[in-house]
Short mmCIF file of C-alpha atoms and ligand atoms in Angstrom, two decimals:
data_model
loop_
_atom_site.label_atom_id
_atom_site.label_comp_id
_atom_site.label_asym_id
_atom_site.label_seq_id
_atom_site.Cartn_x
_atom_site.Cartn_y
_atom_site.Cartn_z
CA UNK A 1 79.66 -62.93 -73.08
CA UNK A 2 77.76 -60.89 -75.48
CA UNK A 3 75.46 -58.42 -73.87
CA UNK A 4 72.47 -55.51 -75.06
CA UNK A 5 71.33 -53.02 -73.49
CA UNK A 6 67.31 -51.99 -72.15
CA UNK A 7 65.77 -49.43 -70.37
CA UNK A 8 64.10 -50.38 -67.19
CA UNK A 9 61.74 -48.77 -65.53
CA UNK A 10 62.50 -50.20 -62.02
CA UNK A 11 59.03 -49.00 -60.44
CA UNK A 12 56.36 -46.10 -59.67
CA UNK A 13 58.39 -43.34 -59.96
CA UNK A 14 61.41 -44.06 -60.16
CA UNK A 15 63.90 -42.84 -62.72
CA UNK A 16 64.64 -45.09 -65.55
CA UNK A 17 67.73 -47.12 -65.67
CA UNK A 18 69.92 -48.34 -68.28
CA UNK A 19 71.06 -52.49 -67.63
CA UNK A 20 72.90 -54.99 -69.47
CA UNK A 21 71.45 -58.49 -70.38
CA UNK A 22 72.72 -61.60 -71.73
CA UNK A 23 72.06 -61.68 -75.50
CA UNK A 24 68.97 -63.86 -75.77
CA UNK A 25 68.85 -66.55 -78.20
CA UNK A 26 65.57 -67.66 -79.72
CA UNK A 27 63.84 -70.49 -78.03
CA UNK A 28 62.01 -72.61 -80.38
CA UNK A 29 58.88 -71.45 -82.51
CA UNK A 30 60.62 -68.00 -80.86
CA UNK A 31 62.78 -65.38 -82.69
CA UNK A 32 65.45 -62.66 -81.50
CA UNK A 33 64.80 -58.75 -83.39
CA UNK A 34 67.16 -56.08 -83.30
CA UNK A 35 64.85 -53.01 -82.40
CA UNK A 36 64.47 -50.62 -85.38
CA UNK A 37 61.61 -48.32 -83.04
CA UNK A 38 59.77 -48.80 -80.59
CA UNK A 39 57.04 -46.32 -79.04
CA UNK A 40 56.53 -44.10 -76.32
CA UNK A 41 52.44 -43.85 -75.53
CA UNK A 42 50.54 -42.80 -72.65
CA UNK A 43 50.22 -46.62 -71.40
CA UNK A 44 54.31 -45.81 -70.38
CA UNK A 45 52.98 -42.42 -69.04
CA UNK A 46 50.42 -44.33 -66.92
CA UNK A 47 52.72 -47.46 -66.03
CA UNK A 48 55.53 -44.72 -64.69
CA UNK A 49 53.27 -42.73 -62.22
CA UNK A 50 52.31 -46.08 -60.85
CA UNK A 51 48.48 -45.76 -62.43
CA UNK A 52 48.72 -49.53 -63.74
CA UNK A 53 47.59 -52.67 -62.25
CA UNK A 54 49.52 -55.87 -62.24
CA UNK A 55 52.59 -54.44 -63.52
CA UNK A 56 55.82 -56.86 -62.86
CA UNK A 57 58.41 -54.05 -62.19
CA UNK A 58 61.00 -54.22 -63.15
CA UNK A 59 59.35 -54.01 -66.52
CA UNK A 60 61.59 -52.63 -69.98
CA UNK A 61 58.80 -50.79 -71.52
CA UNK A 62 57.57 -50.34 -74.93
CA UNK A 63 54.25 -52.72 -76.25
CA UNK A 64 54.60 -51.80 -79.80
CA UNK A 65 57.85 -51.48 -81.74
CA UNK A 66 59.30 -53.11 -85.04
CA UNK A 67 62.46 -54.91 -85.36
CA UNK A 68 64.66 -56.56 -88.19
CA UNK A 69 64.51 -60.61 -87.12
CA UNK A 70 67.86 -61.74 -86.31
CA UNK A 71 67.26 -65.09 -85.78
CA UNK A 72 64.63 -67.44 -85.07
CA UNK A 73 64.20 -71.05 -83.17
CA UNK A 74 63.14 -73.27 -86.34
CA UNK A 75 61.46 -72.22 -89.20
CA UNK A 76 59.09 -69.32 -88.45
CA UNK A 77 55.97 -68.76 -90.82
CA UNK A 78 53.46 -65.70 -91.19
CA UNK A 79 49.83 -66.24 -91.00
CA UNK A 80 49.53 -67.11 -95.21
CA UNK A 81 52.45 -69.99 -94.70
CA UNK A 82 55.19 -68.04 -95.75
CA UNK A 83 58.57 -68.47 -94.35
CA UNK A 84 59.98 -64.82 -92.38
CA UNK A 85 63.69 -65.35 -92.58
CA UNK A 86 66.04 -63.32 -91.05
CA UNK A 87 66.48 -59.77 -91.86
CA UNK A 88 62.95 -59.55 -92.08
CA UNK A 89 61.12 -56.00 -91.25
CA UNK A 90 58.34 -56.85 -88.76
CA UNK A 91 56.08 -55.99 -86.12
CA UNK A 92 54.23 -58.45 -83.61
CA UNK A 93 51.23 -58.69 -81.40
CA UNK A 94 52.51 -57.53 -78.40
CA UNK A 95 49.75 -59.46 -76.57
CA UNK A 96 50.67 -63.06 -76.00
CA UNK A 97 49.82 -66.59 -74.24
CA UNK A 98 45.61 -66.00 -74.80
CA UNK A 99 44.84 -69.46 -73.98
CA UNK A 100 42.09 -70.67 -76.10
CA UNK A 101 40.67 -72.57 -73.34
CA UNK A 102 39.28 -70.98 -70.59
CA UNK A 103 36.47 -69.73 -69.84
CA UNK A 104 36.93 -65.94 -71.21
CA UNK A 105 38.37 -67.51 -75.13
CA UNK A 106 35.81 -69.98 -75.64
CA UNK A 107 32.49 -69.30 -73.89
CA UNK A 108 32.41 -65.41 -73.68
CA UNK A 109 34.73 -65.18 -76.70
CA UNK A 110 36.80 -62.40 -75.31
CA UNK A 111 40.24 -63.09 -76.09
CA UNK A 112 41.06 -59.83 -74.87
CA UNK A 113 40.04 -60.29 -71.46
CA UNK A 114 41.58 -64.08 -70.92
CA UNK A 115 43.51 -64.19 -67.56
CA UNK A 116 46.09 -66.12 -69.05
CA UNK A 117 47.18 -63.04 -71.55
CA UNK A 118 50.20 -61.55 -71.52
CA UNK A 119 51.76 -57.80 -72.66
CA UNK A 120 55.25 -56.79 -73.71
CA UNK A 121 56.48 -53.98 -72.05
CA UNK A 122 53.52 -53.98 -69.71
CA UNK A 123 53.10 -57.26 -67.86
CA UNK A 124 56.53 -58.62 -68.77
CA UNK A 125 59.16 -58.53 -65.95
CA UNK A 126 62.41 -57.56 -66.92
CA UNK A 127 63.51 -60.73 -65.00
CA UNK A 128 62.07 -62.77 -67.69
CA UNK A 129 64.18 -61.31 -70.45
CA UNK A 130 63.64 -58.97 -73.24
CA UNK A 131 60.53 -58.36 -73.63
CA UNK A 132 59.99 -54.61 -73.95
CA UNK A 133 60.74 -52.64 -76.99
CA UNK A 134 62.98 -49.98 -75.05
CA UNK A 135 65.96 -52.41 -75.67
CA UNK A 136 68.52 -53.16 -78.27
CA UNK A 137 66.73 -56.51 -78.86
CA UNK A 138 63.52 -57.76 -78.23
CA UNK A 139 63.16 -61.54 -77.47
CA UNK A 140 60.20 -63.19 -79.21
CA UNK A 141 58.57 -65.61 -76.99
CA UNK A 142 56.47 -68.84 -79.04
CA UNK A 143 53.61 -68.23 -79.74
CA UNK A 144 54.10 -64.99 -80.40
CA UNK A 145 52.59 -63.44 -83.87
CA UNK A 146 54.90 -62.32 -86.18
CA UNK A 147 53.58 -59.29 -88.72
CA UNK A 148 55.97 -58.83 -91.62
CA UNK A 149 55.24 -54.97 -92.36
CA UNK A 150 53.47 -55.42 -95.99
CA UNK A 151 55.74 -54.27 -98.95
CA UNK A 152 55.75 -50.40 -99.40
CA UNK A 153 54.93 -50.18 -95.93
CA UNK A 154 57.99 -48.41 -93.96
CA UNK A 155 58.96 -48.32 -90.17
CA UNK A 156 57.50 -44.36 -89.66
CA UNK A 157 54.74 -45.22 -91.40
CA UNK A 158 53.64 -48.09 -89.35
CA UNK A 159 55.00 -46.67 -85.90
CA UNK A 160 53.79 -43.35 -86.66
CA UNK A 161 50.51 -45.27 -85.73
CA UNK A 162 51.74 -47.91 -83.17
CA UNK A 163 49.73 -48.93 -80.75
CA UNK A 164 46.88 -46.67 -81.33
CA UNK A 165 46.59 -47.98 -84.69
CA UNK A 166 45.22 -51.40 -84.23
CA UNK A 167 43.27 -50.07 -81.06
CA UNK A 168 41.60 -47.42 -83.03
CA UNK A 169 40.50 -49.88 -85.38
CA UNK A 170 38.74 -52.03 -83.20
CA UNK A 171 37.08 -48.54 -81.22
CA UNK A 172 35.34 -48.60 -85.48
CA UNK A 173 34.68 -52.16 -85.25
CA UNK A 174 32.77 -51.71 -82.24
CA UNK A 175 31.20 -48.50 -83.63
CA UNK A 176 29.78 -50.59 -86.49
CA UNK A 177 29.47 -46.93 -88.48
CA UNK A 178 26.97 -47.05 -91.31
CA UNK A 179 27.51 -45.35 -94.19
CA UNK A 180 27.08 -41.45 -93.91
CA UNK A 181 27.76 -41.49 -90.22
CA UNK A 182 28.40 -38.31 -88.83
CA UNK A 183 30.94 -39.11 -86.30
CA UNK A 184 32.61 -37.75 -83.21
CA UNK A 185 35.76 -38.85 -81.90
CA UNK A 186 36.84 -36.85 -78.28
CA UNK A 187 40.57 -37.26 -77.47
CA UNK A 188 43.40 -36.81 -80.44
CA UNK A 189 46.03 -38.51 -79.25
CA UNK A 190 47.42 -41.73 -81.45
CA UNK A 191 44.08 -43.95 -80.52
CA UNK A 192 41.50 -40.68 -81.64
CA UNK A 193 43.32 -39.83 -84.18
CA UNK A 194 43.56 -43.67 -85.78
CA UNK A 195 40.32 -43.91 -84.60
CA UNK A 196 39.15 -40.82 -87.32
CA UNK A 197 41.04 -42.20 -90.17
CA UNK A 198 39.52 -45.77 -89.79
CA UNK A 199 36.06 -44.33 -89.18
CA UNK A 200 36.26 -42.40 -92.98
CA UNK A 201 37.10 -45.84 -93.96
CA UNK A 202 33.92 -47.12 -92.63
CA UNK A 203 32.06 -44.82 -94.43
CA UNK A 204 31.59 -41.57 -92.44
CA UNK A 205 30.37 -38.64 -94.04
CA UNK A 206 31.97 -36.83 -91.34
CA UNK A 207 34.14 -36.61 -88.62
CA UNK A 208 34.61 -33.81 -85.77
CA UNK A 209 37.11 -34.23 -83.41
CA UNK A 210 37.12 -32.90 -79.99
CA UNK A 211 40.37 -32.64 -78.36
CA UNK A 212 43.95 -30.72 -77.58
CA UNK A 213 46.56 -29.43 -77.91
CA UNK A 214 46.78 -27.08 -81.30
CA UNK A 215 49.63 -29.47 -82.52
CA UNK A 216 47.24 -32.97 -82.30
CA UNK A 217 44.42 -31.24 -83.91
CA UNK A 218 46.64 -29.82 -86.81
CA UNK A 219 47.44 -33.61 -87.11
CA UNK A 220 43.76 -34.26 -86.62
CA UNK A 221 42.51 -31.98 -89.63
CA UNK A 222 45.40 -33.43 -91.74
CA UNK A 223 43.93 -36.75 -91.06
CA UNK A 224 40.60 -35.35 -92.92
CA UNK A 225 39.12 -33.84 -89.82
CA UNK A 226 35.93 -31.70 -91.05
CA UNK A 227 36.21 -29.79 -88.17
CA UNK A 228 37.82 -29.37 -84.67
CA UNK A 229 37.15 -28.28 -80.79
CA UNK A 230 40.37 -27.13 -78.80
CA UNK A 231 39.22 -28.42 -75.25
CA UNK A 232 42.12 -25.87 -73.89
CA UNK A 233 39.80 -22.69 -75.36
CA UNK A 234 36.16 -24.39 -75.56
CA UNK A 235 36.94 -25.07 -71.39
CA UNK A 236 33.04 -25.01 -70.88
CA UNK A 237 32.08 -28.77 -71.41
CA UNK A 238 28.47 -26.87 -72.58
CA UNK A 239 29.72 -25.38 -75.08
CA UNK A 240 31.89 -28.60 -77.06
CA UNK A 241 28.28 -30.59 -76.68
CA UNK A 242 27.08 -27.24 -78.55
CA UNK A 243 29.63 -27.45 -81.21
CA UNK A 244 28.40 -30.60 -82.04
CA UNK A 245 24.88 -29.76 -82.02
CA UNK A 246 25.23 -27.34 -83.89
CA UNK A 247 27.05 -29.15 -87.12
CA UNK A 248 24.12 -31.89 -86.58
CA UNK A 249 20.93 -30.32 -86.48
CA UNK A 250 21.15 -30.23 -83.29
CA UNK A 251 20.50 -33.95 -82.76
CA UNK A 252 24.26 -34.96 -81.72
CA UNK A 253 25.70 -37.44 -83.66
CA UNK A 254 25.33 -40.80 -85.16
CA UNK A 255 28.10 -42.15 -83.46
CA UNK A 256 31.04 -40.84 -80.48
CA UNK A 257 34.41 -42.77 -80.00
CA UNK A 258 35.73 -41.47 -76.29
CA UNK A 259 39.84 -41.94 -76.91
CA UNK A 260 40.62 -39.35 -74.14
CA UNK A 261 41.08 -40.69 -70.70
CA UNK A 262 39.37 -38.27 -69.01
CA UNK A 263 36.02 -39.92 -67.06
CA UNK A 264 34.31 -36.78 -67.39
CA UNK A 265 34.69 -36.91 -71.48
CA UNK A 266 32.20 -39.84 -71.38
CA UNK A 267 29.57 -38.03 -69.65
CA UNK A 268 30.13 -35.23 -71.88
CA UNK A 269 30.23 -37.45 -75.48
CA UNK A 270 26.43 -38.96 -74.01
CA UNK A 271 25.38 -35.26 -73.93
CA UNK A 272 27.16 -35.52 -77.76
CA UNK A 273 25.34 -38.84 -79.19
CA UNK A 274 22.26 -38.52 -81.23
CA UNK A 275 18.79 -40.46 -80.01
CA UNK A 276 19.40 -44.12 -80.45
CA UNK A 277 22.82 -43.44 -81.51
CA UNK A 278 26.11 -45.44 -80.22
CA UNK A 279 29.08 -44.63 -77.93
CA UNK A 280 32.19 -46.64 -77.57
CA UNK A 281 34.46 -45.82 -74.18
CA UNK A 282 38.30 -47.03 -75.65
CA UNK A 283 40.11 -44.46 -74.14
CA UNK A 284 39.74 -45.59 -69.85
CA UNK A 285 43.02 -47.04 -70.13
CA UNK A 286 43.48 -46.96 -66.54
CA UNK A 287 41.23 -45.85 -63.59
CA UNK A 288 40.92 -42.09 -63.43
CA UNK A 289 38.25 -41.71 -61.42
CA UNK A 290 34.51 -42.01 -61.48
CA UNK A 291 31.55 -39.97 -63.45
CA UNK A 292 28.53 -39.28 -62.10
CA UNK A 293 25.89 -40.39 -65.04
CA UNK A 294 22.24 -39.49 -65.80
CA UNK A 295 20.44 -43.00 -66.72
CA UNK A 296 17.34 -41.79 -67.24
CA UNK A 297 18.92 -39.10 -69.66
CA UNK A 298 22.44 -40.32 -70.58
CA UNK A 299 21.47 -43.84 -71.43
CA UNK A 300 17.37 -45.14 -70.75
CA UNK A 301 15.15 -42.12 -72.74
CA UNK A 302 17.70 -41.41 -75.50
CA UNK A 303 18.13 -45.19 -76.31
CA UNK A 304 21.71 -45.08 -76.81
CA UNK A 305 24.01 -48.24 -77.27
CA UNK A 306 27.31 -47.55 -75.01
CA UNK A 307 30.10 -50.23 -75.43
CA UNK A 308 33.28 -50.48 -74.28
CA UNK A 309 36.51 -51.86 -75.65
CA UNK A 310 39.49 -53.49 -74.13
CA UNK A 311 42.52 -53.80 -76.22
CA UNK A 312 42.66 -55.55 -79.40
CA UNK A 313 43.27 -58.50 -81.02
CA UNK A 314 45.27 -59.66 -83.49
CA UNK A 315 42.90 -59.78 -86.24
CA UNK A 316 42.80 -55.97 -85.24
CA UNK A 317 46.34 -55.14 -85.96
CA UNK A 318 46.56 -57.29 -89.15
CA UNK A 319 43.69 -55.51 -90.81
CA UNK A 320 44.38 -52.00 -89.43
CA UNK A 321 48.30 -52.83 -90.75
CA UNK A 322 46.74 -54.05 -94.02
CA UNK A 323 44.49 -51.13 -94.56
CA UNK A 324 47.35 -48.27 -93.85
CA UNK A 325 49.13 -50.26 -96.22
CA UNK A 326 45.83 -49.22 -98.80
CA UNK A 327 45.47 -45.67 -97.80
CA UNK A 328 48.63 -44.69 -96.14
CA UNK A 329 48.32 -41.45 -99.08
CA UNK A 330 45.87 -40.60 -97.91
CA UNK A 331 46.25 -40.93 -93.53
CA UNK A 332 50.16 -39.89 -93.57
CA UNK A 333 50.68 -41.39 -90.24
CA UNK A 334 54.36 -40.97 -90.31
CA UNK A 335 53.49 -37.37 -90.11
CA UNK A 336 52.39 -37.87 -86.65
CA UNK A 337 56.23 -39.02 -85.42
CA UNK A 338 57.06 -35.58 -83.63
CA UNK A 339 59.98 -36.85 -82.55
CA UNK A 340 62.79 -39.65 -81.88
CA UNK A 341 64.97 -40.50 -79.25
CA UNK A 342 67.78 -42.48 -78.78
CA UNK A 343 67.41 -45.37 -75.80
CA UNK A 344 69.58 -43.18 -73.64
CA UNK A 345 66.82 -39.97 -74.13
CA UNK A 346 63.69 -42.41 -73.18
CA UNK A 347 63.56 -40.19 -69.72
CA UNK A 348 63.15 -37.33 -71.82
CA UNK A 349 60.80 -38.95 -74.53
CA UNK A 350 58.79 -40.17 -71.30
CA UNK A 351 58.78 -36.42 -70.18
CA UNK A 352 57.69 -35.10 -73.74
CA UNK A 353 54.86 -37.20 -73.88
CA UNK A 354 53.40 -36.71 -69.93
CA UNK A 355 53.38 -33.13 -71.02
CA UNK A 356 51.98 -33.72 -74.49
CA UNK A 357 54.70 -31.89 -76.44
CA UNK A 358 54.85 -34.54 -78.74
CA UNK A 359 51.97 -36.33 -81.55
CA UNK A 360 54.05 -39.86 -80.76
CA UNK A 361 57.50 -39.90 -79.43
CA UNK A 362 59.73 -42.76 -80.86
CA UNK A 363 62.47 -44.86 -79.31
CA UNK A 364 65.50 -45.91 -81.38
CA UNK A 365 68.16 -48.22 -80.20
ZN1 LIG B 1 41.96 -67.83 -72.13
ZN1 LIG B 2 50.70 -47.83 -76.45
#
């Protein structure tokens, strides 16, 4: 019997393992990739140390990745009809099963938060098969949507991005930016830093970028920064909310995208936002803890809009995918990709990111 091999991370804790499987064959409407590269983020960070609920462990983890299609159950067509045949480059939503019918799809309209919905690499048991990217093959259940990377587009460029591309994009969505927006965006990992490039796309005049360490904010500046605030020097949260005043009049700013993790950051990015501006909270992946808020200050007198934003959809990662396509010139993702490890180094990948030596770590097979 043929057989590939995955990392599995068996649970909280524990070291990862390498295991044999079966070699899956596509179901119908499914498809079988060989992994080109898959991601480490700080969801696999998170999911290790136990900080994520719902997890299925054993789980083979990796959400985002992109694979060459090796075969698929029946004829398999991309979203304008056309047929992806084997050998195909692609990517996928990693998000699967949204129902369309309960309660969440079709009355609140928020696909995101159906019950129903499904994650690779997050809330996919390794019992069920491949369905991680930390594995020689990924199994593509039905229903799953296929995104053939657009021509000119390669691998790096895409993965340099993963995940925090497509959730980035919908952090500016929710932003609704108007033109000339001074923006802030705290946190410069993958989802800040897609978060900047996407917000100059929707028409900011300028964007400052709070974050650390030196290496991400290098990346950040590359990725047309105006300006940056090392939260490992600037330690005084009084003094980042003055960097910001200061390089707006001192009336904060139009707009602040929180992609950091850190509770307190939201507290500080409402001392940040302008009168009647807006904040959007994307970065509270998990629960870290509380934050003691100010209503009459933070939110009621200074009229500000606060949103959050769970995940994304897969309009999300179509446009973001379509638009890096447009502009990749000009936001080098790829440049992000500090480094890549083979499926036997994901410990050490895993280790890298906890202790942000890397931009984005990738995973080859
Ligand atoms: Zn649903
Ligand atoms: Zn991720």
């Amino acid at each position: 019997m043929e057989t590939v091999d995955a990392v599995v991370m068996s649970g909280p804790g524990r070291p990862l393992e390498r295991r044999s499987f079966a070699a899956p064959r596509a179901e119908a409407g499914g498809a079988v990739l060989e992994m080109v590269a898959s991601e480490v983020c700080g969801t696999d960070v998170h999911q290790h140390h136990g900080h994520l609920a719902g997890v299925p462990y054993p789980v083979i983890p990796g959400h985002v990745s992109v694979g060459r299609v090796l075969e698929t159950g029946g004829p398999l067509l991309d979203l304008e009809g056309q047929p992806i045949a084997a050998g195909r480059l692609v990517s996928f939503y990693d998000v699967f099963r949204i129902c369309g019918k309960c309660w969440h799809c079709l009355v609140a309209k928020a696909g995101t938060r159906c019950p129903s919905r499904r994650v690779y690499g997050i809330t996919t048991s390794a019992d069920e098969g491949l369905l991680g990217g930390w594995a020689e093959r990924i199994e593509l259940k039905p229903g799953v949507r296929v995104l053939p990377l657009p021509e000119g587009v390669e691998v790096e460029d895409f993965m340099g991005g993963g995940c925090g591309l497509p959730t980035g994009f919908h952090a500016v969505e929710r932003a609704g930016i108007s033109l000339g927006d001074t923006v802030v965006v705290q946190g410069s990992g993958p989802v800040g830093l897609s978060a900047l490039a996407f917000a100059q796309l929707a028409g900011a005049l300028r964007v400052l970028v709070v974050g650390a360490p030196a290496a991400r904010l290098e990346a950040a500046r590359r990725l047309g920064a105006e300006d940056t605030i090392d939260v490992l020097e600037a330690t005084d949260p009084a003094a980042r909310v003055r960097f910001v005043r200061e390089r707006t009049g001192g009336r904060g700013a139009d707009v602040v995208i929180e992609a950091s993790g850190n509770p307190q950051a939201v507290v500080e990015g409402l001392e940040m936002v302008r009168d009647a501006g807006r904040y959007v909270v994307v970065g509270q992946y998990t629960d870290a803890g509380d934050a003691a808020l100010n209503p009459h200050r933070h939110l009621n007198r200074n009229h500000v809009t606060l949103l959050g934003c769970w995940g994304y959809e897969y309009t999300h990662l179509h446009r973001a995918t379509q638009m890096l396509a447009r502009h990749k010139s000009r936001f080098p993702f790829r440049s992000l990709i500090s480094r890549e490890y083979r499926l036997a180094q994901a410990g050490e990948a895993l280790a890298d990111m906890e202790r942000l030596a890397v931009v984005k770590a990738l995973i080859r097979p």
